[in-house]
Amino acid sequence: MNYRGRFAPSPSGPLHFGSLVAALGSYLDAKAHKGQWLIRIEDIDPPREKPGAADHILRTLEAFGFEWDEAILYQSRRLDAYQAALDQLMEDGSLYECTCSRREINAVGQMGAEGIIYPGTCRDRQAAARRTRKQKAIRLKTTDQPLHFIDGICGHFAQNIVQEIGDFILKRADGLFAYQLAVVIDDAFQGITDVVRGADLLTSTPRQIYLQQLLKLPTPAYKHLPLVLDESGNKLSKQSGSYPVDANHALPSLIAAWNFLGQAKAPEAVNSIDGFWEWATEHWQPDLITLK
Ligand code: GLU
Ligand code: ZN
């Protein structure tokens, strides 16, 4: 099968060094496999978005010499597809409505590595006992068994979704679709064979594989890249506004991202953006990536 990779930024701010690393890793892995590389703008969470951020990200990628194949997919235009998947899962009996308030969940749920574990309160709530709240989230019933996969960088990873996450939300009480649903539908829709992204999403991958299985969609191969942390050990995020990358200093930033991924040192002759991409595509070695 022809390799198809993607970079899927959320337009919550300008491209920062951490997202440059994810863009570079996914791009080079695709190009080294003579594959396609697509861009998807994950704009399904308006409260977290900044006006103009999507265009800014795209202009920055362009200035860095990234070249994408096919038209950019905007998730904000894909809501019908997400609803159709949700309808299918509802028909299969895989979903239920959740009327818990955040306060109720916090009071009962235990803290897990990914936040409060949803204790399943509404799963067994009898229809009659259900409160009539206007705002209902829709949750997916998950199974009490470990889901395993082999990550191309992190190796074997297992997670029991019920115990470590809980039945998770596919559509929020405010009516917005959850990232976990949208990403699964669109990775399949775009024919993505290989997902390369930051390790902050490693613990989301079992949820995504579980959804792929329920919806009978293929599971891509996954590679999770080490995260760029700030001085205090926190993940850089667009929202915290950390270190936007500077399109006027593209080459040094590309080389810094390359070095961050533990790749062989570029020779001095690599002194232009085009020269960098040509050399880097030939010398990309995912085996050299070490988790920090
Ligand atoms: N939109 C997500 C982010 O910006 C990435 C999604 C993904 O790569 O699966 O963090
Ligand atoms: Zn509930």
Coordinates of C-alpha atoms in Angstrom, one line a residue, residues 186-291:
D186 CA -10.7 11.6 8.9
D187 CA -7.6 9.4 9.1
A188 CA -9.7 6.7 7.4
F189 CA -11.4 9.2 5.0
Q190 CA -7.9 10.4 3.8
G191 CA -6.6 6.9 3.5
I192 CA -3.8 7.6 6.1
T193 CA -1.5 4.6 6.4
D194 CA 1.0 6.1 8.8
V195 CA 0.4 8.5 11.7
V196 CA 3.5 10.3 13.0
R197 CA 2.8 12.8 15.8
G198 CA 3.8 13.9 19.3
A199 CA 3.9 11.5 22.2
D200 CA 1.3 13.5 24.0
L201 CA -1.2 11.5 21.9
L202 CA 0.3 8.1 22.7
T203 CA -2.4 7.5 25.3
S204 CA -5.1 8.6 22.9
T205 CA -4.1 5.9 20.4
P206 CA -5.9 3.0 22.1
R207 CA -9.1 5.0 22.1
Q208 CA -8.7 5.6 18.4
I209 CA -7.9 2.0 17.6
Y210 CA -10.9 0.9 19.6
L211 CA -13.1 3.3 17.5
Q212 CA -11.6 2.0 14.3
Q213 CA -12.5 -1.5 15.3
L214 CA -16.1 -0.6 16.1
L215 CA -16.5 1.3 12.8
K216 CA -14.6 -1.4 10.8
L217 CA -12.0 1.1 9.7
P218 CA -8.3 0.2 9.0
T219 CA -5.8 0.9 11.7
P220 CA -2.8 2.9 10.5
A221 CA 0.8 2.4 11.8
Y222 CA 1.7 4.8 14.5
K223 CA 5.0 6.6 15.4
H224 CA 4.9 8.9 18.4
L225 CA 7.7 11.5 18.5
P226 CA 9.4 12.7 21.7
L227 CA 7.8 15.9 23.1
V228 CA 9.5 19.2 23.3
L229 CA 9.3 20.5 26.8
D230 CA 9.9 23.9 28.2
E231 CA 12.3 24.7 31.1
S232 CA 9.8 23.7 33.7
G233 CA 9.2 20.4 32.0
N234 CA 5.8 21.2 30.5
K235 CA 4.8 20.4 27.0
L236 CA 5.0 23.4 24.6
S237 CA 1.6 24.2 23.3
K238 CA 0.3 26.7 20.9
Q239 CA -2.1 27.9 23.6
S240 CA 0.6 28.8 26.0
G241 CA 2.1 30.7 23.1
S242 CA 5.5 29.2 23.6
Y243 CA 8.2 29.9 21.1
P244 CA 6.4 30.4 17.8
V245 CA 8.9 29.4 15.1
D246 CA 10.1 32.3 13.0
A247 CA 9.6 31.9 9.2
N248 CA 12.6 34.2 8.7
H249 CA 14.9 31.7 10.3
A250 CA 13.5 28.6 8.7
L251 CA 16.7 26.7 8.1
P252 CA 18.1 26.9 11.7
S253 CA 14.7 25.9 13.0
L254 CA 14.5 22.9 10.6
I255 CA 18.0 21.8 11.7
A256 CA 17.1 22.3 15.3
A257 CA 14.0 20.1 14.8
W258 CA 16.1 17.5 13.0
N259 CA 18.7 17.5 15.8
F260 CA 16.0 17.2 18.4
L261 CA 14.9 13.9 16.7
G262 CA 18.4 12.5 17.3
Q263 CA 19.3 12.5 13.6
A264 CA 22.8 12.5 12.1
K265 CA 24.5 15.9 12.0
A266 CA 23.9 17.7 8.8
P267 CA 27.1 18.6 6.8
E268 CA 28.0 22.3 6.4
A269 CA 27.1 22.0 2.7
V270 CA 23.5 21.8 3.7
N271 CA 22.9 25.6 3.7
S272 CA 19.6 26.1 2.0
I273 CA 16.0 25.0 2.7
D274 CA 15.9 23.0 -0.5
G275 CA 19.3 21.5 0.2
F276 CA 18.1 20.6 3.7
W277 CA 15.0 18.8 2.5
E278 CA 16.9 16.9 -0.2
W279 CA 19.6 15.8 2.2
A280 CA 17.2 15.1 5.1
T281 CA 14.9 12.9 3.1
E282 CA 17.8 10.7 2.1
H283 CA 19.2 10.6 5.7
W284 CA 16.0 10.2 7.7
Q285 CA 16.5 7.4 10.2
P286 CA 13.5 6.9 12.6
D287 CA 15.6 4.3 14.5
L288 CA 17.8 7.1 15.8
I289 CA 14.9 8.8 17.6
T290 CA 15.1 8.2 21.3
L291 CA 12.4 9.0 23.8

